[in-house]
PDB file of N, CA and C in Angstrom:
ATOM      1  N   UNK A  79      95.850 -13.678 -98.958  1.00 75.00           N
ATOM      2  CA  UNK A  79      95.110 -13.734-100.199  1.00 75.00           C
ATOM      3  C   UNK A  79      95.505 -15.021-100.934  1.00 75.00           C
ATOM      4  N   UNK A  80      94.334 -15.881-101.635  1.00 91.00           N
ATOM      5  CA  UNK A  80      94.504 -16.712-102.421  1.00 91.00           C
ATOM      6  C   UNK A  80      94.852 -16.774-103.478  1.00 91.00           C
ATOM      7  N   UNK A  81      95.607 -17.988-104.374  1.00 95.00           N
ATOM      8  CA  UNK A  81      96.202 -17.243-105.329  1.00 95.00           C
ATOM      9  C   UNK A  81      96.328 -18.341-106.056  1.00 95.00           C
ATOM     10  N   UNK A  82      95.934 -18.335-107.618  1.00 95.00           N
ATOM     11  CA  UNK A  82      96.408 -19.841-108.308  1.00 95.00           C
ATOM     12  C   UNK A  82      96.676 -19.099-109.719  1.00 95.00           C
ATOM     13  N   UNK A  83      97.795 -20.085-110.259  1.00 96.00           N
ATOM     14  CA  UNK A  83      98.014 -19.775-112.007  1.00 96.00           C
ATOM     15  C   UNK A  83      98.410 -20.694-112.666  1.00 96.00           C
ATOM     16  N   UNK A  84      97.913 -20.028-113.880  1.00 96.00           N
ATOM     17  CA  UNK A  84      98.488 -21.258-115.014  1.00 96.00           C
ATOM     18  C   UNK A  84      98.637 -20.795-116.024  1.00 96.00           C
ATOM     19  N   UNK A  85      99.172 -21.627-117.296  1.00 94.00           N
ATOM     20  CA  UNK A  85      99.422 -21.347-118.449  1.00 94.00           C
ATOM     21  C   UNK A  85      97.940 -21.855-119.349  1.00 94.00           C
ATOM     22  N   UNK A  86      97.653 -20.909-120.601  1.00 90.00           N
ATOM     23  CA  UNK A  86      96.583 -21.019-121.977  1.00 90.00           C
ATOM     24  C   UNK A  86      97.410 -20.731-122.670  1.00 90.00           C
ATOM     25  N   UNK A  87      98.336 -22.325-123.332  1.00 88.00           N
ATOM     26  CA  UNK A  87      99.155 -21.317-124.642  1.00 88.00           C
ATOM     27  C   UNK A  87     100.086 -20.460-124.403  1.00 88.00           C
ATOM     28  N   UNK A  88     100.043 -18.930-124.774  1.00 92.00           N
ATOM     29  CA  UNK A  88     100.684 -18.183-124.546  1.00 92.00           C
ATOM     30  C   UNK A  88     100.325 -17.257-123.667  1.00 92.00           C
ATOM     31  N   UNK A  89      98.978 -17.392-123.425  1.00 92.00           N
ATOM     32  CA  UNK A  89      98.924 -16.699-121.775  1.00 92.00           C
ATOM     33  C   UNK A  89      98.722 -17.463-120.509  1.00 92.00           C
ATOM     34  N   UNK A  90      98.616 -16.485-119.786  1.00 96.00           N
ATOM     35  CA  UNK A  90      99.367 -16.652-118.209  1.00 96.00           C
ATOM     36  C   UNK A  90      98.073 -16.166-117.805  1.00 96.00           C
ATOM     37  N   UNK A  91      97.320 -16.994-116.866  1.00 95.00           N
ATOM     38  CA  UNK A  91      96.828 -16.428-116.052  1.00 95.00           C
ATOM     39  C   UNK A  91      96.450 -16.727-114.510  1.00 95.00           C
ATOM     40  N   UNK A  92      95.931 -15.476-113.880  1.00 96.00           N
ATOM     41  CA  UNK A  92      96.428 -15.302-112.584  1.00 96.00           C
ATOM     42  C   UNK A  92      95.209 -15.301-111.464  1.00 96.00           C
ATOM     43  N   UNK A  93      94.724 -16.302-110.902  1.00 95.00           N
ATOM     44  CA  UNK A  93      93.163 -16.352-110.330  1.00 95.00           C
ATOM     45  C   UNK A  93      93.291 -15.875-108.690  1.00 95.00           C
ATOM     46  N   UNK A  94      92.506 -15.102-108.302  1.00 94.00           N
ATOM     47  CA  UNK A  94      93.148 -14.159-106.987  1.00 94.00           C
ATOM     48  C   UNK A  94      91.243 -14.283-105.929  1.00 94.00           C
ATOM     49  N   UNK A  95      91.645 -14.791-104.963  1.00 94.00           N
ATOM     50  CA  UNK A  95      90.163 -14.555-103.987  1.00 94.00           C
ATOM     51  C   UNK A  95      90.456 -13.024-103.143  1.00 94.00           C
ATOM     52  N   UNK A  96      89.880 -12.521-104.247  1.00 90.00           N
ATOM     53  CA  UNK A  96      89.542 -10.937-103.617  1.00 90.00           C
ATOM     54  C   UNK A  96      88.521 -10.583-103.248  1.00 90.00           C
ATOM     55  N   UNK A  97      87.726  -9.236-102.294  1.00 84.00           N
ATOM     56  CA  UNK A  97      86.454  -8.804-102.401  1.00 84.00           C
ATOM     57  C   UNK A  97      86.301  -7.714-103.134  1.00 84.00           C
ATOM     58  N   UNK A  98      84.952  -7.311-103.873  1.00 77.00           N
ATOM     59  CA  UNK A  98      84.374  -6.386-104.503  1.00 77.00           C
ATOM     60  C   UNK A  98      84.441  -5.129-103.510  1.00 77.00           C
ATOM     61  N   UNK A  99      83.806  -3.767-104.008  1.00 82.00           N
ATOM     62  CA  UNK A  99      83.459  -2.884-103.363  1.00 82.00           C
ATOM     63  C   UNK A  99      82.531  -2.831-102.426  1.00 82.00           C
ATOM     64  N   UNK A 100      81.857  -4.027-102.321  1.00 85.00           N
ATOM     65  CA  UNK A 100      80.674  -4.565-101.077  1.00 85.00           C
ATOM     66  C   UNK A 100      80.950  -5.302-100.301  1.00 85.00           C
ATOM     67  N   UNK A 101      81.963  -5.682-100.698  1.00 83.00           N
ATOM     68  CA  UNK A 101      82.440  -6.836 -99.806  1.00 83.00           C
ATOM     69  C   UNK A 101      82.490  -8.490 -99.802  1.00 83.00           C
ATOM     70  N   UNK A 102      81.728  -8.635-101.177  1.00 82.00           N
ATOM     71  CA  UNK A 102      81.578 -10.049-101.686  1.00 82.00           C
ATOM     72  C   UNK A 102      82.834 -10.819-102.087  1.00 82.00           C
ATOM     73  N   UNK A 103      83.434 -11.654-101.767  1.00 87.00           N
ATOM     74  CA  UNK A 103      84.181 -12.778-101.725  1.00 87.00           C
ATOM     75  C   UNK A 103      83.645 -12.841-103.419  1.00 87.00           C
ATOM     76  N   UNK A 104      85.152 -12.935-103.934  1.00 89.00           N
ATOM     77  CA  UNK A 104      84.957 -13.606-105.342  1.00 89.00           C
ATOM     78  C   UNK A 104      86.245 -14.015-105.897  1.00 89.00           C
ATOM     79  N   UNK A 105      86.362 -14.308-107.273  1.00 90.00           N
ATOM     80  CA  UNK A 105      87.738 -14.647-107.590  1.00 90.00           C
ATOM     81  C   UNK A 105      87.974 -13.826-108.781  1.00 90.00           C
ATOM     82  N   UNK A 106      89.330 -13.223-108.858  1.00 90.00           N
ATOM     83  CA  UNK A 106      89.673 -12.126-109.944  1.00 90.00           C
ATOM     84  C   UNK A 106      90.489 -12.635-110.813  1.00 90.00           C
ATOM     85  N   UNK A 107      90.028 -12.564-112.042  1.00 91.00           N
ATOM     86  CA  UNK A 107      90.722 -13.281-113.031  1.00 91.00           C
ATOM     87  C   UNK A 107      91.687 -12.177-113.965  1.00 91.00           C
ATOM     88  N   UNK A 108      92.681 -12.571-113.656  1.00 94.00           N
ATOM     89  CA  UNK A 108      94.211 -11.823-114.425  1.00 94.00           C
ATOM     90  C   UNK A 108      94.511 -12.650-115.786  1.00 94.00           C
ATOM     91  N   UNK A 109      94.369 -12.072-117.115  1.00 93.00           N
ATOM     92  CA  UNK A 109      95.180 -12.690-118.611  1.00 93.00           C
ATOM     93  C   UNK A 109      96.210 -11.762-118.892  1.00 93.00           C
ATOM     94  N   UNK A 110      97.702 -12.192-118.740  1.00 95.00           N
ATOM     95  CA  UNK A 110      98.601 -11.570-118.913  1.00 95.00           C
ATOM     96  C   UNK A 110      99.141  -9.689-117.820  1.00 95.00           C
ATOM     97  N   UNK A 111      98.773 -10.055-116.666  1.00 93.00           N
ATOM     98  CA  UNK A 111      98.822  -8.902-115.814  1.00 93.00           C
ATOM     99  C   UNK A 111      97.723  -7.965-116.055  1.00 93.00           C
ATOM    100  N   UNK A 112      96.711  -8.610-117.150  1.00 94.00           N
ATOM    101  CA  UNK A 112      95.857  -7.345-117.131  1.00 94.00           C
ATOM    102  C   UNK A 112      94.214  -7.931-116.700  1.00 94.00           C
ATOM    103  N   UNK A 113      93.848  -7.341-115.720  1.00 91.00           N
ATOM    104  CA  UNK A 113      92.269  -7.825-115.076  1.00 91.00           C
ATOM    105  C   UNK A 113      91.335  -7.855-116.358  1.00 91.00           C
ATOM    106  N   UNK A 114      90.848  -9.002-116.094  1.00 88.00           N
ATOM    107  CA  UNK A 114      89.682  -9.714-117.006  1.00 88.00           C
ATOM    108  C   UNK A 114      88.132  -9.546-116.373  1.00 88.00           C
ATOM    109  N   UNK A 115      87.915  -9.791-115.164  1.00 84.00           N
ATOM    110  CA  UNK A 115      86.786  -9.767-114.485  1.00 84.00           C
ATOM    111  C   UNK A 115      86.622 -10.473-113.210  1.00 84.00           C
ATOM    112  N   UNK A 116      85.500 -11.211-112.758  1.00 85.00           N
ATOM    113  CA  UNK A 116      85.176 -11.413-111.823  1.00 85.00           C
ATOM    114  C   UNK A 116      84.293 -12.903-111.465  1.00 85.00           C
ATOM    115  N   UNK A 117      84.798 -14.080-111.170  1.00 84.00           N
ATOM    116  CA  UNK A 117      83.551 -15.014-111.155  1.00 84.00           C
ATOM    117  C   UNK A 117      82.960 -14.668-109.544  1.00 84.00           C
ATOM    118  N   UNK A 118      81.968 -13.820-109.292  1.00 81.00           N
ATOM    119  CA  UNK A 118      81.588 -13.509-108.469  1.00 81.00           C
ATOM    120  C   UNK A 118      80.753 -14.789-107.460  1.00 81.00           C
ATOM    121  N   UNK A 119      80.546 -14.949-106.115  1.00 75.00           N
ATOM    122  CA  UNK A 119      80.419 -16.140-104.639  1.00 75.00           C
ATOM    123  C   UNK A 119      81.514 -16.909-104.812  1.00 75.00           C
ATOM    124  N   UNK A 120      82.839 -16.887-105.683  1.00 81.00           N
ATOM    125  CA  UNK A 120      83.625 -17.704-105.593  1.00 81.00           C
ATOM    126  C   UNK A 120      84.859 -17.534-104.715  1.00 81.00           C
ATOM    127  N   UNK A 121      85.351 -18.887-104.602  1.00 85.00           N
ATOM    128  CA  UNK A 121      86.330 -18.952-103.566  1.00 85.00           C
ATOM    129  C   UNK A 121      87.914 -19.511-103.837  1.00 85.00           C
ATOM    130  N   UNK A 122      88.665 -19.972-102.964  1.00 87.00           N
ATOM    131  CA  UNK A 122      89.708 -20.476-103.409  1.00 87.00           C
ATOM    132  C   UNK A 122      89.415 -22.449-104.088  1.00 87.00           C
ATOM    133  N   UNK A 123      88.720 -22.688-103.196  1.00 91.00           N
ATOM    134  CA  UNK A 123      87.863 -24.118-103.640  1.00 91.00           C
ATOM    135  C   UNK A 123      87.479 -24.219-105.469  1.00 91.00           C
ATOM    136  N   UNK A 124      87.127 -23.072-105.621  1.00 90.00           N
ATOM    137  CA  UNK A 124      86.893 -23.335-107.119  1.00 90.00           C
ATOM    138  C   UNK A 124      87.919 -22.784-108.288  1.00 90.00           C
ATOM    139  N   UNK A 125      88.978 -22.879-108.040  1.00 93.00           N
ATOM    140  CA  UNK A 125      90.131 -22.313-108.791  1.00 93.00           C
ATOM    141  C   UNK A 125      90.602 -23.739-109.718  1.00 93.00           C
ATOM    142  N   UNK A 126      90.089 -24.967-109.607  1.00 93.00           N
ATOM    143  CA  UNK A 126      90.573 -25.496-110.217  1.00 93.00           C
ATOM    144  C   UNK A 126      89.287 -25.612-111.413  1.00 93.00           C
ATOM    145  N   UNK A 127      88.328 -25.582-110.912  1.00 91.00           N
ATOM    146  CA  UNK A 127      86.613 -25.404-111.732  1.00 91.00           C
ATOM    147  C   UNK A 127      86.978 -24.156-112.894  1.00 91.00           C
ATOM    148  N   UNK A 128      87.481 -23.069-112.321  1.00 90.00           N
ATOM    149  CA  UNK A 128      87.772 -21.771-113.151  1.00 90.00           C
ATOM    150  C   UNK A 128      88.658 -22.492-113.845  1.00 90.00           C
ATOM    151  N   UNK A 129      89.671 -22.946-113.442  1.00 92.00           N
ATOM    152  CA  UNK A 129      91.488 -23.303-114.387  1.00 92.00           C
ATOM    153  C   UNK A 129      90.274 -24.289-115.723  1.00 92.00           C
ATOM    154  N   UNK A 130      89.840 -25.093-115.437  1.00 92.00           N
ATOM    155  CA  UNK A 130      89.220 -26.180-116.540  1.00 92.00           C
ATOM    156  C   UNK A 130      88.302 -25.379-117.115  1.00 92.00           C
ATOM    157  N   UNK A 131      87.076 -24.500-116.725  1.00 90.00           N
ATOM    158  CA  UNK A 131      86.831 -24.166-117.874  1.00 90.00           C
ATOM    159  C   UNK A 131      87.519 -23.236-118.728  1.00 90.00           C
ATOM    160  N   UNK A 132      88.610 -22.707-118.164  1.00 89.00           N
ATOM    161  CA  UNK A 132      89.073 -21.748-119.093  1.00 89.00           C
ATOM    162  C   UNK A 132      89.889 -22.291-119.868  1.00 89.00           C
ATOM    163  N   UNK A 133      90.541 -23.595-119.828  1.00 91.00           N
ATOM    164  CA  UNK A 133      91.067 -24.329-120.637  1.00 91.00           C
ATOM    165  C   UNK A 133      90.206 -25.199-121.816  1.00 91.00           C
ATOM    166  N   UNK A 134      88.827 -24.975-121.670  1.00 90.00           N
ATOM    167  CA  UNK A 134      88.175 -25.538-122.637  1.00 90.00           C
ATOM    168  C   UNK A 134      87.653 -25.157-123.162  1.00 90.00           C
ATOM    169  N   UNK A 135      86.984 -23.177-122.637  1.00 84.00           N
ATOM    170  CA  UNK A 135      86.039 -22.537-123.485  1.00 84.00           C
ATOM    171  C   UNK A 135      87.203 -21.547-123.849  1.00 84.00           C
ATOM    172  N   UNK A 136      87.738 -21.205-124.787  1.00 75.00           N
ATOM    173  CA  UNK A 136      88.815 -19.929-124.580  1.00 75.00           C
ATOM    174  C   UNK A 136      87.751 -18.430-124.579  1.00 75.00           C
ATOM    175  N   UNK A 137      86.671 -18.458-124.591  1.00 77.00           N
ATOM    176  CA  UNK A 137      85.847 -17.150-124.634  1.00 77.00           C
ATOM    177  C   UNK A 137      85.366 -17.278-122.960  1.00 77.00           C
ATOM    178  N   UNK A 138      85.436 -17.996-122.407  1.00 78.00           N
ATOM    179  CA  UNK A 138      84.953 -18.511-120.723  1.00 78.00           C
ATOM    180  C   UNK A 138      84.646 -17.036-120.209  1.00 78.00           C
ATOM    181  N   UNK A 139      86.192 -16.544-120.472  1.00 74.00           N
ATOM    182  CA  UNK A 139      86.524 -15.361-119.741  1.00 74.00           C
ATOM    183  C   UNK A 139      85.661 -13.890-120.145  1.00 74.00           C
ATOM    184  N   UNK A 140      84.820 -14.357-121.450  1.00 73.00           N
ATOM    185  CA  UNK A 140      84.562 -13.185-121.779  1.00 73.00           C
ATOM    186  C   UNK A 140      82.775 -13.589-121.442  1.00 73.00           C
ATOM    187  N   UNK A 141      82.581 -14.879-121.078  1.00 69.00           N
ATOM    188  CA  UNK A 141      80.789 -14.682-121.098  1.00 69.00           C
ATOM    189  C   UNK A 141      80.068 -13.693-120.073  1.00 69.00           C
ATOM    190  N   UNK A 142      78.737 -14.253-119.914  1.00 54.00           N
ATOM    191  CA  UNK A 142      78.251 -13.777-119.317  1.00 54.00           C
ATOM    192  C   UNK A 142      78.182 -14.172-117.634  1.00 54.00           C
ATOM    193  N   UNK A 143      78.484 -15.385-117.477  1.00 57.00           N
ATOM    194  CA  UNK A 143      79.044 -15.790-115.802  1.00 57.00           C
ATOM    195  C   UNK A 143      80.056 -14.766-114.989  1.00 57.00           C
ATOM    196  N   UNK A 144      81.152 -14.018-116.103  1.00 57.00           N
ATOM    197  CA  UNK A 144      81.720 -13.212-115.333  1.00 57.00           C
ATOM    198  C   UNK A 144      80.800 -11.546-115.141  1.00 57.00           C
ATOM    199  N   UNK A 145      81.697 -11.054-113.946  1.00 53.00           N
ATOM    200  CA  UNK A 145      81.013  -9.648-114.062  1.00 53.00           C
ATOM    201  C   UNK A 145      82.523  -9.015-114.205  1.00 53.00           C
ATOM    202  N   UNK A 146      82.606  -7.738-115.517  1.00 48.00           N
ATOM    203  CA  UNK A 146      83.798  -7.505-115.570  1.00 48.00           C
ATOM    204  C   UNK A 146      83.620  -5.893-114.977  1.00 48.00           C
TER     205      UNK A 146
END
């Protein structure tokens, strides 16, 4: 399993290439040990795409791109 993290400030978070209950390849986004959601067709390739926008939108995590 793939696996990337970083620091926002005072949180930590934890980007994981997991699959859904179907089987879709995606990436699982962890803020502080606790699951946030899902940027779903994603891979380990885009963990640095996820790391930047979440460093620039701090709501990133909460739009509508993710599925939580």
């Amino acid at each position: 399993m793939k696996r990337h993290t970083f620091y926002q400030g005072n949180d930590f978070y934890i980007l994981k290439v997991t699959q859904d209950l179907f089987g879709c390849t995606g990436v699982h986004i962890y803020k502080n040990n606790s699951y946030v959601g899902m940027v779903d067709t994603a891979g380990g390739k885009d963990f640095l795409s996820i790391e930047k926008r979440i460093l620039t939108d701090k709501d990133y995590v909460y739009s509508s791109e993710l599925m939580a």
